[in-house]
Short mmCIF file of C-alpha atoms in Angstrom, two decimals:
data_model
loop_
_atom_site.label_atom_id
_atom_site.label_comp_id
_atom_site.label_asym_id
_atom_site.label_seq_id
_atom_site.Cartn_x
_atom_site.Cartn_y
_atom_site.Cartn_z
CA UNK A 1 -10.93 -5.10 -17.25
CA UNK A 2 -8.80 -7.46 -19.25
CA UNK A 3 -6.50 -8.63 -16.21
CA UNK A 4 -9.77 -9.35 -14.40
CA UNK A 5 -11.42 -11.42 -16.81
CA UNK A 6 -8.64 -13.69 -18.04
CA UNK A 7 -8.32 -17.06 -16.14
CA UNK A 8 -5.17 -18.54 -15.83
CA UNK A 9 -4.51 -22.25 -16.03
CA UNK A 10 -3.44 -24.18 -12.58
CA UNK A 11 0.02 -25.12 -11.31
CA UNK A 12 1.34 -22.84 -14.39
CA UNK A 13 3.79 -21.23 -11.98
CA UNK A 14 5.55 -24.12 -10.65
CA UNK A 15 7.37 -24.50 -14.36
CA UNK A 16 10.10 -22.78 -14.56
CA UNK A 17 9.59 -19.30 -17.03
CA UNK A 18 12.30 -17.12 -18.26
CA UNK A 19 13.17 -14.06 -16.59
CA UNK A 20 11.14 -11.26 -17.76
CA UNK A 21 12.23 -8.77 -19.94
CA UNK A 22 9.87 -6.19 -17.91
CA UNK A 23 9.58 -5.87 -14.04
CA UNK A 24 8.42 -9.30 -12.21
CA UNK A 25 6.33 -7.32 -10.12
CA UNK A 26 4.34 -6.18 -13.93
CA UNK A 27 4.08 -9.81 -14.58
CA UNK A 28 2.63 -11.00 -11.49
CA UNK A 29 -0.02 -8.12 -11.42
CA UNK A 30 -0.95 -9.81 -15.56
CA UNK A 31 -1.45 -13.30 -14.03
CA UNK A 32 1.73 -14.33 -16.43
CA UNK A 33 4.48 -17.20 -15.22
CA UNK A 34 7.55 -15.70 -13.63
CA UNK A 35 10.53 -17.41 -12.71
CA UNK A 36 10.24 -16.65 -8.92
CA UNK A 37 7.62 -14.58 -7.49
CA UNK A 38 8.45 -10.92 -7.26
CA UNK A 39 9.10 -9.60 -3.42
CA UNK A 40 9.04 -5.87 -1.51
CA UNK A 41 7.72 -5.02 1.14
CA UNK A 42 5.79 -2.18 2.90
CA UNK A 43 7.52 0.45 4.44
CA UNK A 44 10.67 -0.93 3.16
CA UNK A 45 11.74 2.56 2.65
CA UNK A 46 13.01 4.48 6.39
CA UNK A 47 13.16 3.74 9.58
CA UNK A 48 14.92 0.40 9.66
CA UNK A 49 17.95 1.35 7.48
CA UNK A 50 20.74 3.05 8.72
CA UNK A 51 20.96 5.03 5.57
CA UNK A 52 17.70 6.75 6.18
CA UNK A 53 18.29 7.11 10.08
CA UNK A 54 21.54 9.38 9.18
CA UNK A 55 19.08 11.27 6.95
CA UNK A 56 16.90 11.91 9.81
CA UNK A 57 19.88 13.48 11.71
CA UNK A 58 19.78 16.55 9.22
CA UNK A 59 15.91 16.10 8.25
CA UNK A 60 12.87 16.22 9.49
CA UNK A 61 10.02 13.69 7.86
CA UNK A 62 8.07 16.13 6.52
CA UNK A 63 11.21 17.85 4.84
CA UNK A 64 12.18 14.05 3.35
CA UNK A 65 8.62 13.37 1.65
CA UNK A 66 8.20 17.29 0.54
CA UNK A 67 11.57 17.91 -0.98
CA UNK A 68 11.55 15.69 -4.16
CA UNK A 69 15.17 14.66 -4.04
CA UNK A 70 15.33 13.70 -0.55
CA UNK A 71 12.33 11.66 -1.13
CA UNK A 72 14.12 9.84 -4.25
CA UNK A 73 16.75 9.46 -2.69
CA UNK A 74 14.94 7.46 0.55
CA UNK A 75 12.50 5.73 -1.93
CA UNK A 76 15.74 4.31 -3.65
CA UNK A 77 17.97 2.89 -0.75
CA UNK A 78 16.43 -0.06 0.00
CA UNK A 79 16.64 -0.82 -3.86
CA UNK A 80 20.53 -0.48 -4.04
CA UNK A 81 20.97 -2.52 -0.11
CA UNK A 82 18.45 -5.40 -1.22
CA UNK A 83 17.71 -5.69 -4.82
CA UNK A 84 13.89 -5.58 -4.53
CA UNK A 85 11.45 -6.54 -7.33
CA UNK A 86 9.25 -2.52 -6.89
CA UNK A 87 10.37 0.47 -5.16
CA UNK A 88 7.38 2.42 -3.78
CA UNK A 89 7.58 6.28 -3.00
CA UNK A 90 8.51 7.30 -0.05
CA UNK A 91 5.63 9.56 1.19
CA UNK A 92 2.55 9.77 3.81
CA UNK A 93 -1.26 8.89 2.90
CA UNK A 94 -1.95 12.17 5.42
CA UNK A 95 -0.65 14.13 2.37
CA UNK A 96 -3.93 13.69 0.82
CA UNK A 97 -5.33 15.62 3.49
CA UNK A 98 -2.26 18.08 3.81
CA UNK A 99 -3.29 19.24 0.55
CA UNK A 100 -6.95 19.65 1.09
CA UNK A 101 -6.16 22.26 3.89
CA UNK A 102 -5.94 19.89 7.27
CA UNK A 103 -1.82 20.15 7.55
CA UNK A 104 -0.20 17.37 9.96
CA UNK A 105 2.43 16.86 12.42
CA UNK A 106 4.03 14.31 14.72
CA UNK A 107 3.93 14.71 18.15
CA UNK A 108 6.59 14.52 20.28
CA UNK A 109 5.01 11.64 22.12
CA UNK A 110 4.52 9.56 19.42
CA UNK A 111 1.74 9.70 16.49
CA UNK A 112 0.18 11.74 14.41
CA UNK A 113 -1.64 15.07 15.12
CA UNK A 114 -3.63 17.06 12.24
CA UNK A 115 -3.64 20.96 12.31
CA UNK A 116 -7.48 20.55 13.23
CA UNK A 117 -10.05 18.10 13.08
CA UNK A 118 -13.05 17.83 11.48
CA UNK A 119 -16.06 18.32 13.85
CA UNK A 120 -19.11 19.11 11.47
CA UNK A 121 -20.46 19.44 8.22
CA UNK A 122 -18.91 22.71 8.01
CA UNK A 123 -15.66 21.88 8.21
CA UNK A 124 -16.22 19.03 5.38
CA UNK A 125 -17.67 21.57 2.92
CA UNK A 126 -15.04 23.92 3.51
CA UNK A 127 -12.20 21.30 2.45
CA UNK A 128 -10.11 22.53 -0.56
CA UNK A 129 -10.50 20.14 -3.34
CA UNK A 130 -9.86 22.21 -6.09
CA UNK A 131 -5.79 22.56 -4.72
CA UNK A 132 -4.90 18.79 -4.22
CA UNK A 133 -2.93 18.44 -7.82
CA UNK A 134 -1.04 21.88 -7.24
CA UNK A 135 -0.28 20.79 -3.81
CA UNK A 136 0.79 17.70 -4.39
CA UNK A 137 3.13 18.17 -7.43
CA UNK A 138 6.39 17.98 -5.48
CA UNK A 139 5.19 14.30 -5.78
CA UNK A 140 5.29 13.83 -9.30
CA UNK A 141 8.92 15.67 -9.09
CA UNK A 142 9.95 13.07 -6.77
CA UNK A 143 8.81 10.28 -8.83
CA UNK A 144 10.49 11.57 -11.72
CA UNK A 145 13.45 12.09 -10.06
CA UNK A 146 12.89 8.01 -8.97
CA UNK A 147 12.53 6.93 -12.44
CA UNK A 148 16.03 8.45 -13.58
CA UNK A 149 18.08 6.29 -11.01
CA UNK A 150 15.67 3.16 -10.58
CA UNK A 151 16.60 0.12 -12.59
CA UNK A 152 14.65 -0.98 -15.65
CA UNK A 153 14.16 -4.02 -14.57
CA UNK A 154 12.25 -2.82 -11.07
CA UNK A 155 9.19 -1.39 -10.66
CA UNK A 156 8.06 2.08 -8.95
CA UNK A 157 4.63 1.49 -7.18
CA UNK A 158 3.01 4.78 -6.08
CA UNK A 159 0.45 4.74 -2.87
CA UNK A 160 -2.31 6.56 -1.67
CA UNK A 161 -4.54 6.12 1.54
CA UNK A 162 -8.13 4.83 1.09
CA UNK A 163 -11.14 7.54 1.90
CA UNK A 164 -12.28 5.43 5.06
CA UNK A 165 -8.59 5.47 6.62
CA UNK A 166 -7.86 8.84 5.23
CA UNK A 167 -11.60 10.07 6.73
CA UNK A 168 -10.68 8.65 10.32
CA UNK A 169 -7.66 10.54 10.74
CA UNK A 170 -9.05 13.86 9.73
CA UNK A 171 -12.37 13.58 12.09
CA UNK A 172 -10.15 11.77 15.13
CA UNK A 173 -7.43 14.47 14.54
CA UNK A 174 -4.56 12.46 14.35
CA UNK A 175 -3.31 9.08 15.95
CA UNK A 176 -6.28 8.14 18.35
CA UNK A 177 -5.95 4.84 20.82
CA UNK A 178 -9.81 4.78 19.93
CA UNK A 179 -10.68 4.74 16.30
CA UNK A 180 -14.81 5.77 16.81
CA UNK A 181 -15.76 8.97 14.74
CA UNK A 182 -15.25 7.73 11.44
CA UNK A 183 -17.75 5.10 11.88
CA UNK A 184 -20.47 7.47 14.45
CA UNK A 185 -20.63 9.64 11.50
CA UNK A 186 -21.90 7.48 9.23
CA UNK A 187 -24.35 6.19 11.57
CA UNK A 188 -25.75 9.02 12.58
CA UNK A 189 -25.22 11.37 9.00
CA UNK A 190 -24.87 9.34 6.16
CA UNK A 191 -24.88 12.33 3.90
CA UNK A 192 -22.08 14.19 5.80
CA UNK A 193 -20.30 11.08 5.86
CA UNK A 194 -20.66 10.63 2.36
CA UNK A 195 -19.61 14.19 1.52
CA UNK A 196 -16.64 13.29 3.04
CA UNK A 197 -15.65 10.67 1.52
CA UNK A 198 -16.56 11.82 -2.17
CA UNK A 199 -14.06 14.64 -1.60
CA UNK A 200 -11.70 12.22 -0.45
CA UNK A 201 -12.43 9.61 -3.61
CA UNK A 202 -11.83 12.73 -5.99
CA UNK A 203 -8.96 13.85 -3.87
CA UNK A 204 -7.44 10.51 -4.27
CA UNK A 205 -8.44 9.79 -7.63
CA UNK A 206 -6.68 12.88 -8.71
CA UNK A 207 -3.49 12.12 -6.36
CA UNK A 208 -3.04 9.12 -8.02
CA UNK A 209 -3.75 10.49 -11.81
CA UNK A 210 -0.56 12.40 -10.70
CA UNK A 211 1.49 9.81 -9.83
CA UNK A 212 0.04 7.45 -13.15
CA UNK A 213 1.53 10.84 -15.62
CA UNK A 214 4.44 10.97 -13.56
CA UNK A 215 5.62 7.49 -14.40
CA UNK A 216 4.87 4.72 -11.66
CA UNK A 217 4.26 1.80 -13.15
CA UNK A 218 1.52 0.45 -10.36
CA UNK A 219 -0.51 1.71 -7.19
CA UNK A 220 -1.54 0.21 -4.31
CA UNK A 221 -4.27 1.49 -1.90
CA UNK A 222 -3.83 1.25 1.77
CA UNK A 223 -7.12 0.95 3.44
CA UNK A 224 -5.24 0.44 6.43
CA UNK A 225 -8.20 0.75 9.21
CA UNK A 226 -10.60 -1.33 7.57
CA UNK A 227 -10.12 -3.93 10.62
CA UNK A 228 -12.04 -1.02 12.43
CA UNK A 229 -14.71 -1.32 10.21
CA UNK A 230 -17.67 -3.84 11.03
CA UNK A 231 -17.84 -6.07 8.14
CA UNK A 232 -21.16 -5.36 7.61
CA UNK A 233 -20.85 -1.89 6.59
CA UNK A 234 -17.17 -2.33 4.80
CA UNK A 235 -19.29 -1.80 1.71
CA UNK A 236 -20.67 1.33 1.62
CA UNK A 237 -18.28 2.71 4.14
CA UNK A 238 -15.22 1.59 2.37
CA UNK A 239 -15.70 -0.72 -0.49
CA UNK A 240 -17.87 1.45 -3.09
CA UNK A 241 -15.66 4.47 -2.86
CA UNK A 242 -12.26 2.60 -3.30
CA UNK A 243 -14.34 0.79 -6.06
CA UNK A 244 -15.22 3.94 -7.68
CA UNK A 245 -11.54 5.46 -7.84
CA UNK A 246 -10.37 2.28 -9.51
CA UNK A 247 -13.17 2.55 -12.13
CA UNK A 248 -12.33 6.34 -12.61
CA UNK A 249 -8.56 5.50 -13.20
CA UNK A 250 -9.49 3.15 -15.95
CA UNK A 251 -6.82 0.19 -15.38
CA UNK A 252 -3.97 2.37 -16.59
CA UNK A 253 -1.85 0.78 -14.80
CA UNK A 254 -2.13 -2.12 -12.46
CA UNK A 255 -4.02 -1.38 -8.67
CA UNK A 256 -3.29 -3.44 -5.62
CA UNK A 257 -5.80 -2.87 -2.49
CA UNK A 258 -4.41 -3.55 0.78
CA UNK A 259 -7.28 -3.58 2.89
CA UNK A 260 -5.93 -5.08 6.22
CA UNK A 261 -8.20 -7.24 8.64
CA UNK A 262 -10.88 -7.00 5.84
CA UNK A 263 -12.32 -10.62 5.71
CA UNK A 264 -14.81 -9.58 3.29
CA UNK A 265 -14.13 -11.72 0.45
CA UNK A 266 -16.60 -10.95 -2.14
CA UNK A 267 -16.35 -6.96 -1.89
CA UNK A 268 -13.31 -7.27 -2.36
CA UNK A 269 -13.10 -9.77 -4.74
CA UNK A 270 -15.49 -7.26 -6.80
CA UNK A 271 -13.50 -3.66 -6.61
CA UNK A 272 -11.83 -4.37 -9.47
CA UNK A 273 -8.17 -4.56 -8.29
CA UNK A 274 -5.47 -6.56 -10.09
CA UNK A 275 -4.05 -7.66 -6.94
CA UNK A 276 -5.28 -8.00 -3.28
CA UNK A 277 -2.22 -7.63 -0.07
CA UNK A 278 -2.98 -9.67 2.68
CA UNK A 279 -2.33 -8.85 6.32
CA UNK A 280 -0.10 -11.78 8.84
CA UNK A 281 -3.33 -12.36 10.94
CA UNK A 282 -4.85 -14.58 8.87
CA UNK A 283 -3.55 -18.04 7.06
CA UNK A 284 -2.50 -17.51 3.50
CA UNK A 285 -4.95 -20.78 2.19
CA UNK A 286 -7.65 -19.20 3.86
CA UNK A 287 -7.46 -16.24 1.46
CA UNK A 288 -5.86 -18.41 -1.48
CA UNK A 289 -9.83 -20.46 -0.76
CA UNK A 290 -11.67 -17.73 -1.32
CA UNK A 291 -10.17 -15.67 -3.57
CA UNK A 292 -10.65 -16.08 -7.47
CA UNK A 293 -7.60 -17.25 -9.73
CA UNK A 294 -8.55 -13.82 -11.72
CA UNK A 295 -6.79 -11.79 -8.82
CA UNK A 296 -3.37 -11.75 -7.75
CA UNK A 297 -2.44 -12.05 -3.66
CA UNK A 298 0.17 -10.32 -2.05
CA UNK A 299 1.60 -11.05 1.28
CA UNK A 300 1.75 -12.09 3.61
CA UNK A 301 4.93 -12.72 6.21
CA UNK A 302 4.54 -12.05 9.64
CA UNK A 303 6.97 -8.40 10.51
CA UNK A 304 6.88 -9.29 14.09
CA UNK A 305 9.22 -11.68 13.42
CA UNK A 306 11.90 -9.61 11.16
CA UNK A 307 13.47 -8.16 15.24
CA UNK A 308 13.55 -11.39 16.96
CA UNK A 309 14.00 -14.35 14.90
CA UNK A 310 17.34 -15.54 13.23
CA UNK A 311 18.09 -15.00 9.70
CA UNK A 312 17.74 -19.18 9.19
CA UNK A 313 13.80 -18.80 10.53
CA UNK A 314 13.51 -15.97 8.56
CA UNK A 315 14.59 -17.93 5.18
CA UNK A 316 12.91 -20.52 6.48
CA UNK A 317 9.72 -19.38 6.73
CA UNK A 318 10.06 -17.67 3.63
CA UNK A 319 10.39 -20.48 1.79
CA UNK A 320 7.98 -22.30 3.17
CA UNK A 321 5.39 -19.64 1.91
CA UNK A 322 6.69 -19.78 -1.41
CA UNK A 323 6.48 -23.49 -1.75
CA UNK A 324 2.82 -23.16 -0.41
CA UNK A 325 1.96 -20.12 -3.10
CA UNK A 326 3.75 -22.26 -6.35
CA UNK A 327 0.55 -23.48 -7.75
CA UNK A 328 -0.97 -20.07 -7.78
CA UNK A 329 -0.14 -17.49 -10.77
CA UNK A 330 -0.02 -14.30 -9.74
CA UNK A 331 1.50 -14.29 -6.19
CA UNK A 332 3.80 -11.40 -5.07
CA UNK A 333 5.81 -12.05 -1.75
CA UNK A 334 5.41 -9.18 0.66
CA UNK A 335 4.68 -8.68 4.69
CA UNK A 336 1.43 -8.67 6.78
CA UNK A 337 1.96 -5.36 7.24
CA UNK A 338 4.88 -2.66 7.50
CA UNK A 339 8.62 -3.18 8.55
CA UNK A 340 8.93 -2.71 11.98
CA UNK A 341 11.18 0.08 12.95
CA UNK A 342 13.85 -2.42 15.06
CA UNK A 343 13.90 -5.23 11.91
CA UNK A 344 17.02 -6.63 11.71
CA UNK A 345 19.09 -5.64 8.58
CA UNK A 346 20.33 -9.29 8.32
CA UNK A 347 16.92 -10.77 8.92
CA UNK A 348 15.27 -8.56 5.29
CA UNK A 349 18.96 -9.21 3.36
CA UNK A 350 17.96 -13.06 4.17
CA UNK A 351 13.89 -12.73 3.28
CA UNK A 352 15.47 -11.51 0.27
CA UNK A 353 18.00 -13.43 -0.98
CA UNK A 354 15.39 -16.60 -0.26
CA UNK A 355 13.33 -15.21 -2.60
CA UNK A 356 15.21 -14.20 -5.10
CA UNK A 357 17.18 -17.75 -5.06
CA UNK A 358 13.70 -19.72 -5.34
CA UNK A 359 12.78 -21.38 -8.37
#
């Protein structure tokens, strides 16, 4: 709770600090001055680089994230092309429920689809919770594989999927154009809904446990369909049980909760995160208003733009978001949302040079 409590003075990071002698991305997440904010982005492992494309010719995805050394090896490309501030593995949030028994896929089509999907109670109870850490420790392989080749100076951030977004996929079956079942079944069944979900808070709490012993040195959660949720129920559908897997892990290393479309500022100012991503759709001083100085923000640059616009707009607008985050401690540069697929390689080489040139 220490990170949480302390309050930093104002305008502390527009003087110039040393470099750090541990990762900026460590720094930020403590609320201490930096010389330039820290920057990587989401998803900036894959599909955009050309690296990972001619791994795809000989792989499939599932073979990269399950075979430890191909997933190092993806999780550590765009380190060497663009100098990051944090790696983060390169693996699925559906692995979660891989492990629990509901296997996935991608369909040819596009999307995800899961070997079954939840329909009732039955199918809940019948989830295999005591097999998650077995199941998932080709992922602590890969991460210490990671740590081996990854600078000292960068950070490894490991990932899981919050219960809500994990939940949807597993009662929708897969990718679904409507998002509804999630949501109906905690309407209708609270208790089956919240069966659910404490599998999926234990699940989690033990995926990550995993990945803290293995050696990353931060997490982040991706509640990535909380703009599904109605705000008035992003508590107790969402909130308590992300809140509750941040408690169990006991700050051991720094959390960051991306919860994106979430405009609920107090629940999420109270889950006990060091650091809160925020998604393109919404103004950076919005959030920067309602967010306490006893938080960090991470975010938030529009990816739509990393296909179409030049690499001068790019820098631009980069820097114009850094000038606009200098008074606030704690502020790690990062997208909206995930690379697109079609970014431009000389559009993120330019987002990243512009931040690592600021001061």
């Amino acid at each position: 709770m220490e990170l949480l409590q302390r309050r930093p003075e104002k305008n502390l990071t527009s003087v110039k600090a040393p470099a750090p002698a541990r990762p900026r991305l460590l720094e930020a997440l403590a609320l201490r001055p930096v010389d330039r904010p820290p920057v990587w982005l989401m998803r900036q492992a894959g599909r955009s680089l050309p690296e990972y494309r001619e791994l795809k010719t000989q792989h499939t995805f599932l073979e990269l994230i399950h075979d430890p050394a191909l997933a190092a090896e993806v999780t550590l490309q765009p380190i060497r092309r663009f100098g990051f501030d944090a790696a983060i593995l390169f693996s699925d949030i559906l692995v979660i429920p891989e492990a629990l028994g509901q296997g996935f896929k991608f369909r040819e089509t596009g999307g995800v689809e899961m070997k079954f999907t939840l329909r009732d109670r039955a199918a809940i109870h019948a989830l295999q919770i005591d097999a998650v850490t077995d199941r998932l420790a080709y992922v602590g392989d890969a991460i210490k594989a990671i740590r081996r080749d990854l600078p000292p100076h960068t950070a490894l951030l490991g990932f899981a999927g919050s219960p809500w977004t994990l939940a949807n996929f597993m009662l929708e079956g897969g990718s679904s154009p409507t998002i509804t079942k999630a949501h109906a079944l905690f309407r209708r069944d609270r208790a089956a809904f919240d069966e659910l979900a404490e599998t999926l808070t234990r699940a989690v709490t033990d995926f990550l446990q995993l990945q803290i012993d293995a050696g990353v040195d931060a997490i982040q959660i991706f509640d990535s369909l909380a703009n599904v949720l109605p705000g008035d129920d992003f508590e107790a559908a969402s909130a308590r049980w992300m809140r509750r897997i941040i408690a169990n892990l006991q700050h051991q290393v720094p959390l960051i909760v991306f919860a994106r479309g979430c405009r609920q500022w107090s629940a999420l100012s109270d889950l006990g995160a060091a650091a809160l991503g925020i998604d393109h759709q919404i103004d950076l001083r919005h959030a920067v208003r309602h967010l306490p100085e006893t938080v960090a923000i991470q975010g938030n640059f529009n990816p739509n733009l990393l296909p179409s616009a030049s690499p001068e707009t790019i820098a631009a607008e980069t820097r114009r978001m850094l000038h606009l985050m200098r008074p606030r401690r704690g502020y790690i540069f990062n997208l909206g949302h995930g690379v697109p697929a079609d970014a431009r390689l000389e559009n993120l080489a330019a987002l990243a040079a512009a931040v690592q040139n600021f001061s």
